[in-house]
Short mmCIF file of C-alpha atoms in Angstrom, two decimals:
data_model
loop_
_atom_site.label_atom_id
_atom_site.label_comp_id
_atom_site.label_asym_id
_atom_site.label_seq_id
_atom_site.Cartn_x
_atom_site.Cartn_y
_atom_site.Cartn_z
CA UNK A 14 100.24 131.41 142.70
CA UNK A 15 101.77 128.07 141.72
CA UNK A 16 105.48 127.72 142.27
CA UNK A 17 107.94 127.75 139.39
CA UNK A 18 108.56 124.04 139.78
CA UNK A 19 104.85 123.21 139.52
CA UNK A 20 104.52 125.32 136.40
CA UNK A 21 107.50 123.61 134.79
CA UNK A 22 105.95 120.23 135.53
CA UNK A 23 102.65 121.22 133.97
CA UNK A 24 104.33 122.55 130.84
CA UNK A 25 106.26 119.29 130.44
CA UNK A 26 103.16 117.20 130.88
CA UNK A 27 101.20 119.19 128.28
CA UNK A 28 104.15 118.90 125.93
CA UNK A 29 104.14 115.11 126.15
CA UNK A 30 100.38 115.06 125.62
CA UNK A 31 100.92 117.09 122.49
CA UNK A 32 103.48 114.58 121.26
CA UNK A 33 100.99 111.76 121.71
CA UNK A 34 98.11 113.55 120.02
CA UNK A 35 100.18 114.65 117.06
CA UNK A 36 101.57 111.14 116.60
CA UNK A 37 98.03 109.70 116.73
CA UNK A 38 96.96 112.26 114.17
CA UNK A 39 99.74 111.25 111.83
CA UNK A 40 98.90 107.56 112.17
CA UNK A 41 95.22 108.26 111.54
CA UNK A 42 96.07 110.33 108.47
CA UNK A 43 98.06 107.53 106.87
CA UNK A 44 95.47 104.90 107.77
CA UNK A 45 92.73 107.17 106.45
CA UNK A 46 94.20 107.09 102.97
CA UNK A 47 94.10 103.32 102.85
CA UNK A 48 90.70 103.10 104.51
CA UNK A 49 89.34 105.51 101.94
CA UNK A 50 90.81 103.46 99.09
CA UNK A 51 89.20 100.28 100.44
CA UNK A 52 85.84 101.95 100.84
CA UNK A 53 85.99 103.34 97.32
CA UNK A 54 87.23 100.06 95.83
CA UNK A 55 84.21 98.27 97.28
CA UNK A 56 81.67 100.64 95.74
CA UNK A 57 81.57 99.31 92.13
CA UNK A 58 80.61 95.83 93.32
CA UNK A 59 77.75 97.17 95.41
CA UNK A 60 76.52 99.23 92.46
CA UNK A 61 76.64 96.34 90.00
CA UNK A 62 75.06 94.11 92.61
CA UNK A 63 72.07 96.34 93.16
CA UNK A 64 71.58 96.67 89.39
CA UNK A 65 71.62 92.90 88.91
CA UNK A 66 69.31 92.46 91.91
CA UNK A 67 66.81 94.87 90.40
CA UNK A 68 67.02 93.08 87.03
CA UNK A 69 66.41 89.67 88.57
CA UNK A 70 63.70 90.78 90.94
CA UNK A 71 61.85 92.51 88.10
CA UNK A 72 61.68 89.21 86.21
CA UNK A 73 60.24 87.22 89.10
CA UNK A 74 56.58 87.47 90.03
CA UNK A 75 56.00 88.45 93.66
CA UNK A 76 54.82 85.54 95.70
CA UNK A 77 54.90 84.35 99.27
CA UNK A 78 57.34 81.54 98.69
CA UNK A 79 60.14 83.89 97.75
CA UNK A 80 63.26 83.76 99.91
CA UNK A 81 62.86 85.39 103.31
CA UNK A 82 66.00 87.43 102.71
CA UNK A 83 64.17 89.28 99.94
CA UNK A 84 60.71 89.81 101.33
CA UNK A 85 61.18 89.33 105.08
CA UNK A 86 58.88 87.14 107.11
CA UNK A 87 55.77 89.12 106.25
CA UNK A 88 55.43 90.39 109.81
CA UNK A 89 56.93 93.50 111.35
CA UNK A 90 57.16 92.64 115.03
CA UNK A 91 60.79 92.00 115.90
CA UNK A 92 63.50 94.29 114.61
CA UNK A 93 67.19 93.43 114.57
CA UNK A 94 69.41 96.48 114.90
CA UNK A 95 73.00 96.05 113.75
CA UNK A 96 75.20 98.90 114.90
CA UNK A 97 78.69 99.32 113.46
CA UNK A 98 81.08 101.37 115.58
CA UNK A 99 84.82 101.64 116.02
CA UNK A 100 86.83 99.75 118.64
CA UNK A 101 88.81 102.69 119.84
CA UNK A 102 87.94 106.19 120.91
CA UNK A 103 89.83 109.48 120.54
CA UNK A 104 87.67 110.29 117.56
CA UNK A 105 85.46 113.12 118.75
CA UNK A 106 81.72 112.60 118.75
CA UNK A 107 81.72 110.00 115.99
CA UNK A 108 80.51 107.00 117.98
CA UNK A 109 78.39 108.88 120.46
CA UNK A 110 76.39 110.64 117.76
CA UNK A 111 75.81 107.33 115.96
CA UNK A 112 74.74 105.67 119.19
CA UNK A 113 72.42 108.59 119.90
CA UNK A 114 70.75 108.16 116.49
CA UNK A 115 70.40 104.43 117.02
CA UNK A 116 69.11 104.82 120.56
CA UNK A 117 66.43 107.28 119.45
CA UNK A 118 65.30 104.74 116.84
CA UNK A 119 65.34 101.87 119.32
CA UNK A 120 63.27 103.83 121.82
CA UNK A 121 60.77 104.79 119.12
CA UNK A 122 60.44 101.13 118.10
CA UNK A 123 59.97 100.07 121.72
CA UNK A 124 57.32 102.77 122.22
CA UNK A 125 55.46 101.27 119.23
CA UNK A 126 55.35 97.97 121.08
CA UNK A 127 57.92 96.28 118.84
CA UNK A 128 60.54 93.87 120.08
CA UNK A 129 64.10 95.02 119.47
CA UNK A 130 67.22 92.90 119.25
CA UNK A 131 70.63 94.47 119.01
CA UNK A 132 73.79 93.16 117.41
CA UNK A 133 76.76 95.43 118.07
CA UNK A 134 79.72 95.27 115.71
CA UNK A 135 82.67 96.99 117.33
CA UNK A 136 83.47 97.73 120.96
CA UNK A 137 82.31 101.32 121.40
CA UNK A 138 78.71 100.69 120.41
CA UNK A 139 78.56 97.63 122.63
CA UNK A 140 79.87 99.52 125.65
CA UNK A 141 77.58 102.50 125.08
CA UNK A 142 74.39 100.45 124.74
CA UNK A 143 75.14 97.79 127.30
CA UNK A 144 73.70 99.64 130.29
CA UNK A 145 70.29 100.48 128.83
CA UNK A 146 69.80 97.68 126.36
CA UNK A 147 72.23 94.97 127.44
CA UNK A 148 69.39 92.47 127.78
CA UNK A 149 68.50 92.95 124.11
CA UNK A 150 71.93 91.96 122.82
CA UNK A 151 71.98 88.95 120.54
CA UNK A 152 75.44 87.91 119.55
CA UNK A 153 78.16 90.45 119.10
CA UNK A 154 81.08 90.82 116.78
CA UNK A 155 84.59 91.52 117.94
CA UNK A 156 86.32 93.56 115.28
CA UNK A 157 89.46 94.32 117.25
CA UNK A 158 91.36 91.41 115.67
CA UNK A 159 90.55 92.47 112.13
CA UNK A 160 93.43 94.54 110.84
CA UNK A 161 91.99 94.79 107.38
CA UNK A 162 88.27 94.35 106.95
CA UNK A 163 87.75 91.59 104.41
CA UNK A 164 84.81 90.14 102.56
CA UNK A 165 85.20 86.95 104.62
CA UNK A 166 84.65 88.92 107.85
CA UNK A 167 81.50 90.51 106.44
CA UNK A 168 80.32 87.09 105.24
CA UNK A 169 80.67 85.76 108.76
CA UNK A 170 78.39 88.48 110.10
CA UNK A 171 75.94 88.01 107.23
CA UNK A 172 75.80 84.29 108.00
CA UNK A 173 74.93 85.02 111.64
CA UNK A 174 72.13 87.30 110.49
CA UNK A 175 70.83 84.73 108.01
CA UNK A 176 70.83 81.96 110.60
CA UNK A 177 68.80 84.16 112.93
CA UNK A 178 66.36 84.99 110.15
CA UNK A 179 65.90 81.32 109.27
CA UNK A 180 65.30 80.63 112.95
CA UNK A 181 62.51 83.22 112.86
CA UNK A 182 64.24 85.38 115.45
CA UNK A 183 63.45 88.67 113.75
CA UNK A 184 61.30 90.11 110.97
CA UNK A 185 63.19 93.16 109.89
CA UNK A 186 66.84 94.14 110.00
CA UNK A 187 68.39 97.60 109.94
CA UNK A 188 72.04 98.58 110.10
CA UNK A 189 73.54 101.77 111.57
CA UNK A 190 76.95 103.09 110.53
CA UNK A 191 78.77 106.31 109.74
CA UNK A 192 78.96 107.22 106.07
CA UNK A 193 82.24 108.80 105.09
CA UNK A 194 81.43 112.09 103.33
CA UNK A 195 84.75 113.81 103.80
CA UNK A 196 87.46 114.15 106.42
CA UNK A 197 85.42 116.73 108.28
CA UNK A 198 81.99 115.21 107.76
CA UNK A 199 80.75 111.76 108.71
CA UNK A 200 77.03 111.13 108.60
CA UNK A 201 75.25 108.64 110.88
CA UNK A 202 73.26 106.46 108.49
CA UNK A 203 70.44 103.98 108.87
CA UNK A 204 69.82 101.40 106.18
CA UNK A 205 67.35 98.57 105.87
CA UNK A 206 68.95 95.20 105.13
CA UNK A 207 65.98 92.85 105.29
CA UNK A 208 63.57 92.94 103.51
CA UNK A 209 65.74 94.17 100.67
CA UNK A 210 64.84 97.61 99.39
CA UNK A 211 65.01 97.29 95.62
CA UNK A 212 65.20 100.54 93.67
CA UNK A 213 62.28 100.88 91.24
CA UNK A 214 63.43 100.60 87.64
CA UNK A 215 67.04 100.33 88.76
CA UNK A 216 67.74 97.35 86.53
CA UNK A 217 69.36 97.42 83.12
CA UNK A 218 66.94 98.63 80.50
CA UNK A 219 66.51 96.01 77.82
CA UNK A 220 65.46 96.77 74.28
CA UNK A 221 61.79 96.22 73.62
CA UNK A 222 60.08 93.48 75.58
CA UNK A 223 63.20 91.39 76.00
CA UNK A 224 63.72 89.88 79.41
CA UNK A 225 66.58 88.05 81.00
CA UNK A 226 66.98 84.40 80.51
CA UNK A 227 68.01 82.85 83.78
CA UNK A 228 70.35 79.94 84.15
CA UNK A 229 69.64 77.65 86.07
CA UNK A 230 66.46 79.56 87.10
CA UNK A 231 65.40 82.75 88.87
CA UNK A 232 64.89 81.08 92.23
CA UNK A 233 68.35 79.61 92.31
CA UNK A 234 69.96 82.82 91.17
CA UNK A 235 68.17 84.69 93.92
CA UNK A 236 69.36 82.09 96.41
CA UNK A 237 72.94 82.80 95.29
CA UNK A 238 72.52 86.52 95.00
CA UNK A 239 70.78 87.40 98.26
CA UNK A 240 73.35 86.15 100.78
CA UNK A 241 76.05 87.90 98.74
CA UNK A 242 74.05 91.08 98.66
CA UNK A 243 73.69 90.99 102.44
CA UNK A 244 77.40 90.38 102.96
CA UNK A 245 78.28 93.21 100.59
CA UNK A 246 75.98 95.62 102.40
CA UNK A 247 77.60 94.68 105.70
CA UNK A 248 81.08 94.98 104.20
CA UNK A 249 80.25 98.38 102.80
CA UNK A 250 78.94 99.60 106.15
CA UNK A 251 82.08 98.39 107.90
CA UNK A 252 84.44 99.95 105.38
CA UNK A 253 82.58 103.26 105.38
CA UNK A 254 82.60 103.27 109.16
CA UNK A 255 86.31 102.50 109.25
CA UNK A 256 87.11 105.37 106.90
CA UNK A 257 84.86 107.64 109.00
CA UNK A 258 86.69 106.61 112.15
CA UNK A 259 90.11 107.43 110.74
CA UNK A 260 88.85 110.76 109.44
CA UNK A 261 87.20 111.70 112.71
CA UNK A 262 90.24 110.64 114.70
CA UNK A 263 92.56 112.66 112.53
CA UNK A 264 90.33 115.68 112.99
CA UNK A 265 89.93 115.29 116.74
CA UNK A 266 93.66 114.78 117.24
CA UNK A 267 94.46 117.77 115.06
CA UNK A 268 92.44 120.10 117.25
CA UNK A 269 93.78 118.44 120.40
CA UNK A 270 97.32 119.12 119.19
CA UNK A 271 96.43 122.73 118.50
CA UNK A 272 94.81 123.15 121.92
CA UNK A 273 97.87 121.69 123.62
CA UNK A 274 100.03 124.20 121.73
CA UNK A 275 97.85 127.09 122.93
CA UNK A 276 98.00 125.81 126.48
CA UNK A 277 101.79 125.55 126.39
CA UNK A 278 102.02 129.16 125.17
CA UNK A 279 99.75 130.36 128.00
CA UNK A 280 101.59 128.40 130.66
CA UNK A 281 104.97 129.58 129.40
CA UNK A 282 103.79 133.19 129.71
CA UNK A 283 102.66 132.64 133.31
CA UNK A 284 105.94 130.85 134.05
CA UNK A 285 108.08 133.69 132.72
CA UNK A 286 106.07 136.31 134.62
CA UNK A 287 106.48 134.39 137.85
CA UNK A 288 110.20 134.02 137.22
CA UNK A 289 110.62 137.75 136.64
CA UNK A 290 108.53 138.61 139.68
CA UNK A 291 110.85 136.41 141.72
CA UNK A 292 113.97 138.13 140.44
CA UNK A 293 112.52 141.58 141.08
CA UNK A 294 111.54 140.57 144.59
CA UNK A 295 115.05 139.32 145.35
CA UNK A 296 116.61 142.49 143.98
CA UNK A 297 114.36 144.67 146.14
CA UNK A 298 115.31 142.63 149.17
CA UNK A 299 119.03 142.99 148.47
CA UNK A 300 118.79 146.73 147.77
CA UNK A 301 116.67 147.54 150.80
CA UNK A 302 118.98 145.39 152.94
CA UNK A 303 122.02 147.36 151.68
CA UNK A 304 120.28 150.71 152.32
CA UNK A 305 119.43 149.76 155.91
CA UNK A 306 123.06 149.35 156.84
CA UNK B 12 75.21 98.14 68.04
CA UNK B 13 78.64 98.20 69.53
CA UNK B 14 81.12 95.75 68.05
CA UNK B 15 82.79 95.06 71.38
CA UNK B 16 81.55 93.84 74.74
CA UNK B 17 81.96 96.08 77.75
CA UNK B 18 83.40 93.68 80.29
CA UNK B 19 83.30 94.41 84.03
CA UNK B 20 84.82 92.05 86.58
CA UNK B 21 84.29 93.07 90.19
CA UNK B 22 84.96 91.34 93.48
CA UNK B 23 83.55 92.66 96.76
CA UNK B 24 86.85 94.24 97.63
CA UNK B 25 87.82 95.83 94.34
CA UNK B 26 87.13 96.30 90.67
CA UNK B 27 89.46 94.02 88.73
CA UNK B 28 88.57 94.80 85.14
CA UNK B 29 86.52 97.36 83.32
CA UNK B 30 87.38 97.24 79.65
CA UNK B 31 86.19 96.46 76.14
CA UNK B 32 86.72 92.93 74.89
CA UNK B 33 86.01 91.03 71.67
CA UNK B 34 84.73 87.96 73.44
CA UNK B 35 84.43 86.73 77.00
CA UNK B 36 84.09 83.04 77.89
CA UNK B 37 82.33 82.52 81.21
CA UNK B 38 82.18 79.21 83.14
CA UNK B 39 78.43 79.14 83.82
CA UNK B 40 77.05 76.61 86.26
CA UNK B 41 75.19 74.91 83.38
CA UNK B 42 78.21 74.99 81.09
CA UNK B 43 80.67 77.46 79.62
CA UNK B 44 79.31 80.15 77.37
CA UNK B 45 80.97 82.74 75.18
CA UNK B 46 79.69 86.29 75.14
CA UNK B 47 79.96 88.21 71.87
CA UNK B 48 78.41 91.61 71.17
CA UNK B 49 74.65 91.30 70.76
CA UNK B 50 74.33 88.29 73.06
CA UNK B 51 70.83 87.59 74.35
CA UNK B 52 70.30 88.93 77.87
CA UNK B 53 71.04 86.26 80.44
CA UNK B 54 71.78 85.99 84.13
CA UNK B 55 73.66 82.95 85.26
CA UNK B 56 75.44 81.61 88.28
CA UNK B 57 79.09 80.70 87.85
CA UNK B 58 80.92 77.60 88.94
CA UNK B 59 84.56 77.82 90.05
CA UNK B 60 86.61 78.08 86.88
CA UNK B 61 88.46 80.26 84.43
CA UNK B 62 87.14 83.31 82.63
CA UNK B 63 88.81 83.95 79.28
CA UNK B 64 88.93 87.45 77.88
CA UNK B 65 89.74 87.75 74.18
CA UNK B 66 91.11 91.04 73.00
CA UNK B 67 92.60 91.50 69.54
CA UNK B 68 94.41 88.49 68.10
CA UNK B 69 96.67 87.56 71.02
CA UNK B 70 96.15 84.75 73.48
CA UNK B 71 93.21 85.30 75.86
CA UNK B 72 93.69 86.67 79.35
CA UNK B 73 92.77 83.99 81.86
CA UNK B 74 91.34 84.81 85.28
CA UNK B 75 90.32 82.23 87.86
CA UNK B 76 87.18 82.93 89.85
CA UNK B 77 85.85 80.89 92.72
CA UNK B 78 82.20 81.49 91.94
CA UNK B 79 79.73 84.29 91.50
CA UNK B 80 77.09 85.63 89.18
CA UNK B 81 77.21 86.87 85.62
CA UNK B 82 74.85 89.31 83.95
CA UNK B 83 74.87 89.71 80.17
CA UNK B 84 72.94 92.24 78.13
CA UNK B 85 73.36 93.25 74.48
CA UNK B 86 76.60 95.16 74.85
CA UNK B 87 77.91 94.42 78.31
CA UNK B 88 78.99 91.52 80.44
CA UNK B 89 79.22 92.01 84.20
CA UNK B 90 80.75 89.37 86.44
CA UNK B 91 80.23 89.59 90.19
CA UNK B 92 82.94 87.31 91.49
CA UNK B 93 83.48 86.06 95.04
CA UNK B 94 87.20 85.96 94.60
CA UNK B 95 89.32 86.37 91.50
CA UNK B 96 92.97 85.64 90.73
CA UNK B 97 94.88 85.81 87.46
CA UNK B 98 95.80 82.32 86.33
CA UNK B 99 99.34 83.44 85.59
CA UNK B 100 99.90 84.32 89.24
CA UNK B 101 98.68 80.98 90.62
CA UNK B 102 101.32 78.90 92.34
CA UNK B 103 100.81 75.15 92.09
CA UNK B 104 102.79 74.22 95.18
CA UNK B 105 100.88 76.72 97.32
CA UNK B 106 97.54 75.44 96.06
CA UNK B 107 98.50 71.82 96.73
CA UNK B 108 99.34 72.80 100.28
CA UNK B 109 96.01 74.61 100.67
CA UNK B 110 94.18 71.56 99.32
CA UNK B 111 95.86 69.43 101.93
CA UNK B 112 94.83 71.87 104.66
CA UNK B 113 91.28 71.99 103.37
CA UNK B 114 91.09 68.20 103.27
CA UNK B 115 92.20 68.07 106.88
CA UNK B 116 89.47 70.56 107.71
CA UNK B 117 87.01 68.31 105.92
CA UNK B 118 88.15 65.32 107.97
CA UNK B 119 87.83 67.35 111.18
CA UNK B 120 84.45 68.86 110.33
CA UNK B 121 81.80 67.90 112.86
CA UNK B 122 78.60 69.70 111.91
CA UNK B 123 76.92 69.45 108.53
CA UNK B 124 77.56 73.13 107.92
CA UNK B 125 81.31 72.80 108.54
CA UNK B 126 81.44 69.73 106.35
CA UNK B 127 79.63 71.51 103.56
CA UNK B 128 81.95 74.51 103.80
CA UNK B 129 85.08 72.39 103.81
CA UNK B 130 84.00 70.27 100.85
CA UNK B 131 83.16 73.41 98.86
CA UNK B 132 86.59 74.78 99.68
CA UNK B 133 88.26 71.57 98.51
CA UNK B 134 86.28 71.60 95.27
CA UNK B 135 87.21 75.23 94.56
CA UNK B 136 90.90 74.56 95.24
CA UNK B 137 90.93 71.45 93.03
CA UNK B 138 89.43 73.52 90.22
CA UNK B 139 92.10 76.14 90.86
CA UNK B 140 94.81 73.50 90.52
CA UNK B 141 93.48 72.29 87.16
CA UNK B 142 93.36 75.89 86.00
CA UNK B 143 96.97 76.39 87.04
CA UNK B 144 98.07 73.18 85.37
CA UNK B 145 96.73 74.10 81.95
#
């Protein structure tokens, strides 16, 4: 039976934990709203972009001298895995389930005899994969300084990827991130970045046999379009993941706050019982002492 | 056929415009072109410059964009911009300062890539200044 003093200490400590978790929850809730707005604001561009991509690509005959960003290197030996995670924890199973998905994929690729290179974006993914796959890391991105994720940040990452592709360091590139479905549901997602997956017939339908006139020409437009497309895909992944993180954190902290409340109620009950038992014991001692005289 | 052009202007971070316009003038890399309803389908790259949106009889809305891609089909005009700012909100003094910074970057640039980046930045800012001056 713990003493009254010990119980009081425990109650106080759980109370301060509850303060922290509920404050974190509130912060996450307010950040979530903004993160969600950013993620939603970025969607129209991605939609228009993929439509234009499909329109352009439909007008260009497939050939081997097309940009590598569009068709890849033609081989499928080395795979670059980009994994977008959050920098901080306290968000439930968000990062660990994403890392689990990615790890399963990496192991499957390795079992097929492929070479895998990993580029972690965000601290949690880097820490989780370092032990098993640390040797496969190529470059990493520190997102802890980015307070708002901007297009320029995504462009920086896209440039790194492009440089590696031009250097022939990989043949295929996939990105892992959490898609924000709702506050209670974030889905680990895998998406192929290179070669670009172009939706069939996704372009604007033109009347009759009309086709787009390109200015200056298709090749140059593709050269402008592809790096942007890559950066936008990366930006989208980062924004979705950021919104997912805030949602998951809010959720996790909400249940932590509730659990702390339950624990305080239980401990208070034990404390009061112990206090009453003490009083009763003292009374019995006094009464039996008085009777003995 | 519609008698107005559906004009969409989006940057990676947000959608800036989605509206009907009478005419849109786009600074294409091969020269400015105006888009009226029924324009032939075209895809063009854009040089840094000012997009003019004509609606009704008033003066056109002017928006500066630093580059991007434009897709035109019979009844719509979609501009994918890298960065877009309304000309009215441009501040000349601030731009002049940024040009100075960019020129210093250009002078400091060591690799070809840095040099290329810095000179592009200077060119975009100069264009922005002319847009603000008009």
